[in-house]
Amino acid sequence: MQAYISGISHSAVDWDSRPSIIVYFAGCDFRCQYCFASEILDFREEFLRNLKDVKAQLKPLSYSAGSVYFTGGEPCLQKPSLTELARFSKSLGLKTGLQTNGSNPNVLRLMLDLNLLDYVSLDIKSPFDENVFEKTTKSSNFFKPTGDIMDSVKESLSLLKGNKKLNVDVRTTIIPSIMFNKEHILRIASEIKGIGCRWILQQFQPNLGKLTNGNMKELNSPSQGFLENLKENCLNAYPELNIEIKTDRFNVLSLQELGTPS
Ligand code: SF4
């Protein structure tokens, strides 16, 4: 079996600061304008690897890591290799985490049913409003309109609800001129309030990597004060929410190794 994997690295910053092995699946069905992994969004031949080789690389790394984190790109687009690597990681005694944009609820459901996941980080990139969602994700295509994609993400969100065995984060990036206003954030808050997750408001950072829309490099990051204000507004409306603000340079270590599969 083969998989499009752009890199494998060690990081202590992606998943709750635990030492993790990070596996980057290449290919994504979204084209978020602010995406800093723009160089791995296509299924390019240079990323194609035999799973046997990937497993051989994971095994020694597992001696010094407690977990493996599948990210991308969008890992759920490669169901057979993702489930196989999750199974293999479990057999090595690793905890398993998945970051997903939620567009493939059937893959998420399968992995949950098979007990292949300990942690899920789901991106809720915008409120479920077609205009804002499409502006943020640039995800619609001839076969799948924005409304259908949003329904898939909603389904993924509902799969996480009330799952006591699972650690769940929801992530939303606050991006000037695209996804920043209070009403939008409050609408997301109302969607996730019953999930029992930690909600991470991520600061857009223009210098983390090559952005899908290069013009966005000119934008400033929203300030800490601005993010605190959004958080406060959400907590006033929904005090039960567990909200964290993330402004550090997440993924930096791993990003340096992107595109250099070994
Ligand atoms: S930020 Fe958007 S385009 Fe980039 S990997 Fe995530 S879902 Fe795909």
PDB file of C-alpha atoms and ligand atoms in Angstrom:
ATOM      1  CA  MET A   1       0.000   0.000   0.000  1.00  0.00           C
ATOM      2  CA  GLN A   2       1.170   3.539  -0.720  1.00  0.00           C
ATOM      3  CA  ALA A   3       0.337   6.927   0.766  1.00  0.00           C
ATOM      4  CA  TYR A   4       1.000  10.564  -0.022  1.00  0.00           C
ATOM      5  CA  ILE A   5       3.040  11.631   2.989  1.00  0.00           C
ATOM      6  CA  SER A   6       5.098  14.810   2.837  1.00  0.00           C
ATOM      7  CA  GLY A   7       7.054  14.382   6.047  1.00  0.00           C
ATOM      8  CA  ILE A   8       7.432  12.771   9.452  1.00  0.00           C
ATOM      9  CA  SER A   9       8.879  14.594  12.413  1.00  0.00           C
ATOM     10  CA  HIS A  10       9.018  14.821  16.177  1.00  0.00           C
ATOM     11  CA  SER A  11       7.313  17.685  17.918  1.00  0.00           C
ATOM     12  CA  ALA A  12       6.331  18.710  21.404  1.00  0.00           C
ATOM     13  CA  VAL A  13       3.967  21.443  20.343  1.00  0.00           C
ATOM     14  CA  ASP A  14       1.176  20.018  18.224  1.00  0.00           C
ATOM     15  CA  TRP A  15      -0.696  17.930  20.712  1.00  0.00           C
ATOM     16  CA  ASP A  16      -0.973  19.300  24.201  1.00  0.00           C
ATOM     17  CA  SER A  17       2.820  19.693  24.464  1.00  0.00           C
ATOM     18  CA  ARG A  18       3.361  15.933  24.628  1.00  0.00           C
ATOM     19  CA  PRO A  19       6.263  14.543  22.584  1.00  0.00           C
ATOM     20  CA  SER A  20       4.566  13.255  19.460  1.00  0.00           C
ATOM     21  CA  ILE A  21       5.469  11.828  16.120  1.00  0.00           C
ATOM     22  CA  ILE A  22       3.863  14.023  13.494  1.00  0.00           C
ATOM     23  CA  VAL A  23       2.831  12.441  10.192  1.00  0.00           C
ATOM     24  CA  TYR A  24       1.950  14.914   7.457  1.00  0.00           C
ATOM     25  CA  PHE A  25      -0.474  13.548   4.887  1.00  0.00           C
ATOM     26  CA  ALA A  26      -0.193  15.473   1.644  1.00  0.00           C
ATOM     27  CA  GLY A  27      -3.301  16.523  -0.265  1.00  0.00           C
ATOM     28  CA  CYS A  28      -6.256  18.573   0.896  1.00  0.00           C
ATOM     29  CA  ASP A  29      -9.759  19.234  -0.410  1.00  0.00           C
ATOM     30  CA  PHE A  30      -9.782  22.813   0.966  1.00  0.00           C
ATOM     31  CA  ARG A  31      -7.736  25.797  -0.174  1.00  0.00           C
ATOM     32  CA  CYS A  32      -7.938  28.034   2.881  1.00  0.00           C
ATOM     33  CA  GLN A  33      -6.440  31.368   1.937  1.00  0.00           C
ATOM     34  CA  TYR A  34      -4.343  31.560   5.090  1.00  0.00           C
ATOM     35  CA  CYS A  35      -3.034  27.973   4.910  1.00  0.00           C
ATOM     36  CA  PHE A  36       0.705  27.879   5.591  1.00  0.00           C
ATOM     37  CA  ALA A  37       1.030  24.300   4.340  1.00  0.00           C
ATOM     38  CA  SER A  38       0.227  25.347   0.780  1.00  0.00           C
ATOM     39  CA  GLU A  39       3.138  23.342  -0.626  1.00  0.00           C
ATOM     40  CA  ILE A  40       1.637  20.011   0.407  1.00  0.00           C
ATOM     41  CA  LEU A  41      -1.997  20.497  -0.648  1.00  0.00           C
ATOM     42  CA  ASP A  42      -1.690  18.536  -3.899  1.00  0.00           C
ATOM     43  CA  PHE A  43      -1.206  14.807  -4.329  1.00  0.00           C
ATOM     44  CA  ARG A  44       2.197  15.107  -5.934  1.00  0.00           C
ATOM     45  CA  GLU A  45       4.209  12.072  -6.945  1.00  0.00           C
ATOM     46  CA  GLU A  46       7.187  13.227  -4.881  1.00  0.00           C
ATOM     47  CA  PHE A  47       5.115  12.584  -1.728  1.00  0.00           C
ATOM     48  CA  LEU A  48       4.197   8.995  -2.609  1.00  0.00           C
ATOM     49  CA  ARG A  49       5.685   6.483  -0.155  1.00  0.00           C
ATOM     50  CA  ASN A  50       5.353   2.819   0.607  1.00  0.00           C
ATOM     51  CA  LEU A  51       3.579   2.248   3.907  1.00  0.00           C
ATOM     52  CA  LYS A  52       6.139  -0.394   4.735  1.00  0.00           C
ATOM     53  CA  ASP A  53       8.844   2.311   4.713  1.00  0.00           C
ATOM     54  CA  VAL A  54       6.698   4.687   6.734  1.00  0.00           C
ATOM     55  CA  LYS A  55       6.147   2.006   9.382  1.00  0.00           C
ATOM     56  CA  ALA A  56       9.870   1.284   9.462  1.00  0.00           C
ATOM     57  CA  GLN A  57      10.457   4.968  10.169  1.00  0.00           C
ATOM     58  CA  LEU A  58       7.743   5.157  12.846  1.00  0.00           C
ATOM     59  CA  LYS A  59       8.941   2.212  14.872  1.00  0.00           C
ATOM     60  CA  PRO A  60      12.247   3.639  16.197  1.00  0.00           C
ATOM     61  CA  LEU A  61      10.626   7.050  16.704  1.00  0.00           C
ATOM     62  CA  SER A  62       8.007   5.394  18.923  1.00  0.00           C
ATOM     63  CA  TYR A  63      10.680   4.575  21.527  1.00  0.00           C
ATOM     64  CA  SER A  64      10.937   8.258  22.453  1.00  0.00           C
ATOM     65  CA  ALA A  65       7.360   9.393  21.829  1.00  0.00           C
ATOM     66  CA  GLY A  66       4.103   8.589  23.546  1.00  0.00           C
ATOM     67  CA  SER A  67       1.831   9.486  20.686  1.00  0.00           C
ATOM     68  CA  VAL A  68       1.440   9.941  16.982  1.00  0.00           C
ATOM     69  CA  TYR A  69      -0.458  12.797  15.395  1.00  0.00           C
ATOM     70  CA  PHE A  70      -1.840  12.591  11.862  1.00  0.00           C
ATOM     71  CA  THR A  71      -2.155  15.957  10.201  1.00  0.00           C
ATOM     72  CA  GLY A  72      -1.698  17.463   6.782  1.00  0.00           C
ATOM     73  CA  GLY A  73      -3.134  18.431   4.419  1.00  0.00           C
ATOM     74  CA  GLU A  74      -6.247  16.432   5.155  1.00  0.00           C
ATOM     75  CA  PRO A  75      -5.445  12.896   6.377  1.00  0.00           C
ATOM     76  CA  CYS A  76      -9.017  11.595   5.971  1.00  0.00           C
ATOM     77  CA  LEU A  77      -8.707  11.793   2.180  1.00  0.00           C
ATOM     78  CA  GLN A  78      -6.465   8.707   2.398  1.00  0.00           C
ATOM     79  CA  LYS A  79      -8.668   6.327   4.342  1.00  0.00           C
ATOM     80  CA  PRO A  80      -6.837   3.010   3.764  1.00  0.00           C
ATOM     81  CA  SER A  81      -3.376   4.310   4.656  1.00  0.00           C
ATOM     82  CA  LEU A  82      -4.617   6.472   7.533  1.00  0.00           C
ATOM     83  CA  THR A  83      -6.486   3.611   9.196  1.00  0.00           C
ATOM     84  CA  GLU A  84      -3.581   1.246   8.586  1.00  0.00           C
ATOM     85  CA  LEU A  85      -1.058   3.640  10.146  1.00  0.00           C
ATOM     86  CA  ALA A  86      -3.366   4.275  13.103  1.00  0.00           C
ATOM     87  CA  ARG A  87      -3.689   0.508  13.634  1.00  0.00           C
ATOM     88  CA  PHE A  88       0.061   0.077  13.398  1.00  0.00           C
ATOM     89  CA  SER A  89       0.669   2.957  15.845  1.00  0.00           C
ATOM     90  CA  LYS A  90      -1.720   1.389  18.324  1.00  0.00           C
ATOM     91  CA  SER A  91       0.195  -1.874  18.042  1.00  0.00           C
ATOM     92  CA  LEU A  92       3.336   0.080  19.026  1.00  0.00           C
ATOM     93  CA  GLY A  93       1.531   1.303  22.153  1.00  0.00           C
ATOM     94  CA  LEU A  94       1.203   4.884  20.924  1.00  0.00           C
ATOM     95  CA  LYS A  95      -1.746   7.135  21.563  1.00  0.00           C
ATOM     96  CA  THR A  96      -3.184   8.458  18.338  1.00  0.00           C
ATOM     97  CA  GLY A  97      -4.379  11.899  17.355  1.00  0.00           C
ATOM     98  CA  LEU A  98      -5.960  13.257  14.198  1.00  0.00           C
ATOM     99  CA  GLN A  99      -6.281  16.774  12.902  1.00  0.00           C
ATOM    100  CA  THR A 100      -9.038  17.115  10.324  1.00  0.00           C
ATOM    101  CA  ASN A 101     -11.077  19.731   8.520  1.00  0.00           C
ATOM    102  CA  GLY A 102     -14.150  17.542   9.037  1.00  0.00           C
ATOM    103  CA  SER A 103     -15.041  17.094   5.373  1.00  0.00           C
ATOM    104  CA  ASN A 104     -15.011  13.275   5.605  1.00  0.00           C
ATOM    105  CA  PRO A 105     -17.255  12.238   8.496  1.00  0.00           C
ATOM    106  CA  ASN A 106     -17.411   8.651   7.254  1.00  0.00           C
ATOM    107  CA  VAL A 107     -13.673   8.208   7.774  1.00  0.00           C
ATOM    108  CA  LEU A 108     -13.847   9.836  11.192  1.00  0.00           C
ATOM    109  CA  ARG A 109     -16.780   7.603  12.156  1.00  0.00           C
ATOM    110  CA  LEU A 110     -14.938   4.492  11.018  1.00  0.00           C
ATOM    111  CA  MET A 111     -11.849   5.385  13.031  1.00  0.00           C
ATOM    112  CA  LEU A 112     -13.915   6.096  16.122  1.00  0.00           C
ATOM    113  CA  ASP A 113     -15.870   2.860  15.713  1.00  0.00           C
ATOM    114  CA  LEU A 114     -12.582   0.944  15.470  1.00  0.00           C
ATOM    115  CA  ASN A 115     -11.194   2.719  18.563  1.00  0.00           C
ATOM    116  CA  LEU A 116      -8.262   4.004  16.541  1.00  0.00           C
ATOM    117  CA  LEU A 117      -8.264   7.519  18.018  1.00  0.00           C
ATOM    118  CA  ASP A 118      -7.528   9.047  21.423  1.00  0.00           C
ATOM    119  CA  TYR A 119      -7.581  12.649  20.337  1.00  0.00           C
ATOM    120  CA  VAL A 120      -9.298  14.617  17.576  1.00  0.00           C
ATOM    121  CA  SER A 121      -8.616  18.211  16.622  1.00  0.00           C
ATOM    122  CA  LEU A 122     -11.424  19.410  14.366  1.00  0.00           C
ATOM    123  CA  ASP A 123     -11.156  22.671  12.448  1.00  0.00           C
ATOM    124  CA  ILE A 124     -14.313  24.734  12.504  1.00  0.00           C
ATOM    125  CA  LYS A 125     -13.070  27.383  10.176  1.00  0.00           C
ATOM    126  CA  SER A 126     -16.110  29.612  10.061  1.00  0.00           C
ATOM    127  CA  PRO A 127     -19.762  29.699  11.074  1.00  0.00           C
ATOM    128  CA  PHE A 128     -22.017  27.496   8.968  1.00  0.00           C
ATOM    129  CA  ASP A 129     -22.848  30.306   6.592  1.00  0.00           C
ATOM    130  CA  GLU A 130     -22.188  29.524   2.938  1.00  0.00           C
ATOM    131  CA  ASN A 131     -20.601  32.867   2.064  1.00  0.00           C
ATOM    132  CA  VAL A 132     -18.225  33.037   5.012  1.00  0.00           C
ATOM    133  CA  PHE A 133     -17.363  29.331   4.847  1.00  0.00           C
ATOM    134  CA  GLU A 134     -16.536  29.501   1.146  1.00  0.00           C
ATOM    135  CA  LYS A 135     -14.562  32.709   1.532  1.00  0.00           C
ATOM    136  CA  THR A 136     -12.511  31.099   4.296  1.00  0.00           C
ATOM    137  CA  THR A 137     -11.985  27.617   2.868  1.00  0.00           C
ATOM    138  CA  LYS A 138     -12.325  27.967  -0.937  1.00  0.00           C
ATOM    139  CA  SER A 139     -13.541  24.384  -0.773  1.00  0.00           C
ATOM    140  CA  SER A 140     -16.477  24.063  -3.180  1.00  0.00           C
ATOM    141  CA  ASN A 141     -16.104  22.307  -6.494  1.00  0.00           C
ATOM    142  CA  PHE A 142     -18.253  21.064  -9.375  1.00  0.00           C
ATOM    143  CA  PHE A 143     -19.167  17.871  -7.522  1.00  0.00           C
ATOM    144  CA  LYS A 144     -19.569  19.242  -4.019  1.00  0.00           C
ATOM    145  CA  PRO A 145     -21.150  22.627  -3.325  1.00  0.00           C
ATOM    146  CA  THR A 146     -20.381  24.578  -0.170  1.00  0.00           C
ATOM    147  CA  GLY A 147     -23.646  23.570   1.509  1.00  0.00           C
ATOM    148  CA  ASP A 148     -22.813  19.860   1.217  1.00  0.00           C
ATOM    149  CA  ILE A 149     -19.306  20.414   2.580  1.00  0.00           C
ATOM    150  CA  MET A 150     -20.683  22.328   5.552  1.00  0.00           C
ATOM    151  CA  ASP A 151     -23.129  19.463   6.203  1.00  0.00           C
ATOM    152  CA  SER A 152     -20.172  17.072   6.291  1.00  0.00           C
ATOM    153  CA  VAL A 153     -18.320  19.234   8.807  1.00  0.00           C
ATOM    154  CA  LYS A 154     -21.483  19.457  10.942  1.00  0.00           C
ATOM    155  CA  GLU A 155     -21.747  15.680  10.858  1.00  0.00           C
ATOM    156  CA  SER A 156     -18.112  15.366  11.985  1.00  0.00           C
ATOM    157  CA  LEU A 157     -18.815  17.748  14.826  1.00  0.00           C
ATOM    158  CA  SER A 158     -21.831  15.729  15.928  1.00  0.00           C
ATOM    159  CA  LEU A 159     -19.724  12.535  15.954  1.00  0.00           C
ATOM    160  CA  LEU A 160     -17.513  14.073  18.635  1.00  0.00           C
ATOM    161  CA  LYS A 161     -20.363  15.088  20.879  1.00  0.00           C
ATOM    162  CA  GLY A 162     -20.501  13.285  24.195  1.00  0.00           C
ATOM    163  CA  ASN A 163     -17.641  10.912  23.372  1.00  0.00           C
ATOM    164  CA  LYS A 164     -16.197  10.488  26.847  1.00  0.00           C
ATOM    165  CA  LYS A 165     -13.249   8.343  25.716  1.00  0.00           C
ATOM    166  CA  LEU A 166     -11.932  10.985  23.375  1.00  0.00           C
ATOM    167  CA  ASN A 167      -9.970  14.213  23.915  1.00  0.00           C
ATOM    168  CA  VAL A 168     -11.460  16.786  21.583  1.00  0.00           C
ATOM    169  CA  ASP A 169     -10.212  20.175  20.463  1.00  0.00           C
ATOM    170  CA  VAL A 170     -12.027  22.441  18.053  1.00  0.00           C
ATOM    171  CA  ARG A 171      -9.818  24.998  16.331  1.00  0.00           C
ATOM    172  CA  THR A 172     -10.765  28.273  14.719  1.00  0.00           C
ATOM    173  CA  THR A 173      -8.230  30.639  13.189  1.00  0.00           C
ATOM    174  CA  ILE A 174      -8.995  34.317  13.599  1.00  0.00           C
ATOM    175  CA  ILE A 175      -8.040  36.034  10.355  1.00  0.00           C
ATOM    176  CA  PRO A 176      -8.275  39.766   9.706  1.00  0.00           C
ATOM    177  CA  SER A 177     -10.741  40.639   6.924  1.00  0.00           C
ATOM    178  CA  ILE A 178     -11.973  37.029   6.578  1.00  0.00           C
ATOM    179  CA  MET A 179     -12.910  35.415   9.891  1.00  0.00           C
ATOM    180  CA  PHE A 180     -12.751  37.904  12.716  1.00  0.00           C
ATOM    181  CA  ASN A 181     -16.057  39.450  13.599  1.00  0.00           C
ATOM    182  CA  LYS A 182     -17.854  38.880  16.863  1.00  0.00           C
ATOM    183  CA  GLU A 183     -21.090  37.668  15.284  1.00  0.00           C
ATOM    184  CA  HIS A 184     -19.272  34.950  13.342  1.00  0.00           C
ATOM    185  CA  ILE A 185     -17.400  33.759  16.405  1.00  0.00           C
ATOM    186  CA  LEU A 186     -20.566  33.739  18.500  1.00  0.00           C
ATOM    187  CA  ARG A 187     -22.295  31.613  15.866  1.00  0.00           C
ATOM    188  CA  ILE A 188     -19.499  29.060  16.062  1.00  0.00           C
ATOM    189  CA  ALA A 189     -19.742  29.176  19.856  1.00  0.00           C
ATOM    190  CA  SER A 190     -23.431  28.285  19.650  1.00  0.00           C
ATOM    191  CA  GLU A 191     -22.641  25.288  17.404  1.00  0.00           C
ATOM    192  CA  ILE A 192     -19.984  23.801  19.681  1.00  0.00           C
ATOM    193  CA  LYS A 193     -21.356  24.622  23.105  1.00  0.00           C
ATOM    194  CA  GLY A 194     -22.675  21.110  23.723  1.00  0.00           C
ATOM    195  CA  ILE A 195     -19.639  19.204  22.442  1.00  0.00           C
ATOM    196  CA  GLY A 196     -17.611  19.115  25.649  1.00  0.00           C
ATOM    197  CA  CYS A 197     -14.409  20.155  23.893  1.00  0.00           C
ATOM    198  CA  ARG A 198     -11.637  22.661  24.336  1.00  0.00           C
ATOM    199  CA  TRP A 199     -12.052  25.446  21.785  1.00  0.00           C
ATOM    200  CA  ILE A 200      -8.795  26.957  20.558  1.00  0.00           C
ATOM    201  CA  LEU A 201      -8.885  30.384  18.999  1.00  0.00           C
ATOM    202  CA  GLN A 202      -5.733  30.503  16.898  1.00  0.00           C
ATOM    203  CA  GLN A 203      -4.055  33.702  15.903  1.00  0.00           C
ATOM    204  CA  PHE A 204      -3.500  34.044  12.156  1.00  0.00           C
ATOM    205  CA  GLN A 205       0.255  34.283  11.599  1.00  0.00           C
ATOM    206  CA  PRO A 206       1.422  35.481   8.186  1.00  0.00           C
ATOM    207  CA  ASN A 207       5.011  34.275   8.543  1.00  0.00           C
ATOM    208  CA  LEU A 208       4.642  30.599   9.371  1.00  0.00           C
ATOM    209  CA  GLY A 209       5.064  29.301   5.857  1.00  0.00           C
ATOM    210  CA  LYS A 210       4.129  29.868   2.235  1.00  0.00           C
ATOM    211  CA  LEU A 211       0.477  30.946   2.316  1.00  0.00           C
ATOM    212  CA  THR A 212      -2.069  29.728  -0.239  1.00  0.00           C
ATOM    213  CA  ASN A 213      -2.968  33.343  -0.929  1.00  0.00           C
ATOM    214  CA  GLY A 214       0.367  35.152  -0.930  1.00  0.00           C
ATOM    215  CA  ASN A 215      -1.351  38.548  -0.583  1.00  0.00           C
ATOM    216  CA  MET A 216      -2.310  37.605   2.953  1.00  0.00           C
ATOM    217  CA  LYS A 217       1.293  38.031   4.007  1.00  0.00           C
ATOM    218  CA  GLU A 218       0.548  41.735   4.131  1.00  0.00           C
ATOM    219  CA  LEU A 219      -2.057  41.278   6.875  1.00  0.00           C
ATOM    220  CA  ASN A 220      -1.183  41.746  10.516  1.00  0.00           C
ATOM    221  CA  SER A 221      -1.932  39.107  13.125  1.00  0.00           C
ATOM    222  CA  PRO A 222      -4.911  39.958  15.325  1.00  0.00           C
ATOM    223  CA  SER A 223      -3.658  41.246  18.679  1.00  0.00           C
ATOM    224  CA  GLN A 224      -3.814  39.285  21.921  1.00  0.00           C
ATOM    225  CA  GLY A 225      -6.255  41.921  23.223  1.00  0.00           C
ATOM    226  CA  PHE A 226      -8.555  41.399  20.242  1.00  0.00           C
ATOM    227  CA  LEU A 227      -8.575  37.642  20.801  1.00  0.00           C
ATOM    228  CA  GLU A 228      -9.195  38.097  24.539  1.00  0.00           C
ATOM    229  CA  ASN A 229     -12.135  40.294  23.713  1.00  0.00           C
ATOM    230  CA  LEU A 230     -13.642  37.650  21.422  1.00  0.00           C
ATOM    231  CA  LYS A 231     -13.146  35.051  24.129  1.00  0.00           C
ATOM    232  CA  GLU A 232     -14.846  37.228  26.714  1.00  0.00           C
ATOM    233  CA  ASN A 233     -17.837  37.834  24.447  1.00  0.00           C
ATOM    234  CA  CYS A 234     -18.229  34.107  23.883  1.00  0.00           C
ATOM    235  CA  LEU A 235     -17.940  33.313  27.583  1.00  0.00           C
ATOM    236  CA  ASN A 236     -20.531  35.968  28.415  1.00  0.00           C
ATOM    237  CA  ALA A 237     -22.955  34.221  26.077  1.00  0.00           C
ATOM    238  CA  TYR A 238     -21.876  30.625  26.833  1.00  0.00           C
ATOM    239  CA  PRO A 239     -20.072  30.410  30.194  1.00  0.00           C
ATOM    240  CA  GLU A 240     -19.751  26.649  29.932  1.00  0.00           C
ATOM    241  CA  LEU A 241     -17.273  26.894  27.031  1.00  0.00           C
ATOM    242  CA  ASN A 242     -13.624  26.006  27.582  1.00  0.00           C
ATOM    243  CA  ILE A 243     -11.751  28.490  25.393  1.00  0.00           C
ATOM    244  CA  GLU A 244      -8.014  28.899  24.922  1.00  0.00           C
ATOM    245  CA  ILE A 245      -6.134  31.441  22.882  1.00  0.00           C
ATOM    246  CA  LYS A 246      -3.132  30.279  20.933  1.00  0.00           C
ATOM    247  CA  THR A 247      -0.597  32.825  19.763  1.00  0.00           C
ATOM    248  CA  ASP A 248       2.660  30.876  19.853  1.00  0.00           C
ATOM    249  CA  ARG A 249       4.454  29.720  16.767  1.00  0.00           C
ATOM    250  CA  PHE A 250       2.822  26.303  16.702  1.00  0.00           C
ATOM    251  CA  ASN A 251       4.255  23.707  14.356  1.00  0.00           C
ATOM    252  CA  VAL A 252       7.492  25.579  13.734  1.00  0.00           C
ATOM    253  CA  LEU A 253       9.744  22.607  14.380  1.00  0.00           C
ATOM    254  CA  SER A 254       7.678  20.383  12.150  1.00  0.00           C
ATOM    255  CA  LEU A 255       7.271  22.897   9.379  1.00  0.00           C
ATOM    256  CA  GLN A 256      11.006  23.036   8.889  1.00  0.00           C
ATOM    257  CA  GLU A 257      10.827  19.419   7.874  1.00  0.00           C
ATOM    258  CA  LEU A 258       7.857  19.673   5.558  1.00  0.00           C
ATOM    259  CA  GLY A 259       8.456  18.326   2.110  1.00  0.00           C
ATOM    260  CA  THR A 260      11.542  16.422   3.106  1.00  0.00           C
ATOM    261  CA  PRO A 261      10.365  12.838   3.436  1.00  0.00           C
ATOM    262  CA  SER A 262      13.154  10.528   4.406  1.00  0.00           C
TER     263      SER A 262
HETATM  264  S1  SF4 B   1      -5.611  25.026   6.500  1.00  0.00           S
HETATM  265 FE1  SF4 B   1      -7.205  24.504   5.000  1.00  0.00          FE
HETATM  266  S2  SF4 B   1      -6.102  24.146   3.060  1.00  0.00           S
HETATM  267 FE2  SF4 B   1      -4.593  24.082   4.727  1.00  0.00          FE
HETATM  268  S3  SF4 B   1      -4.414  21.924   5.251  1.00  0.00           S
HETATM  269 FE3  SF4 B   1      -5.943  22.818   6.647  1.00  0.00          FE
HETATM  270  S4  SF4 B   1      -7.919  22.476   5.609  1.00  0.00           S
HETATM  271 FE4  SF4 B   1      -6.311  22.171   4.075  1.00  0.00          FE
END
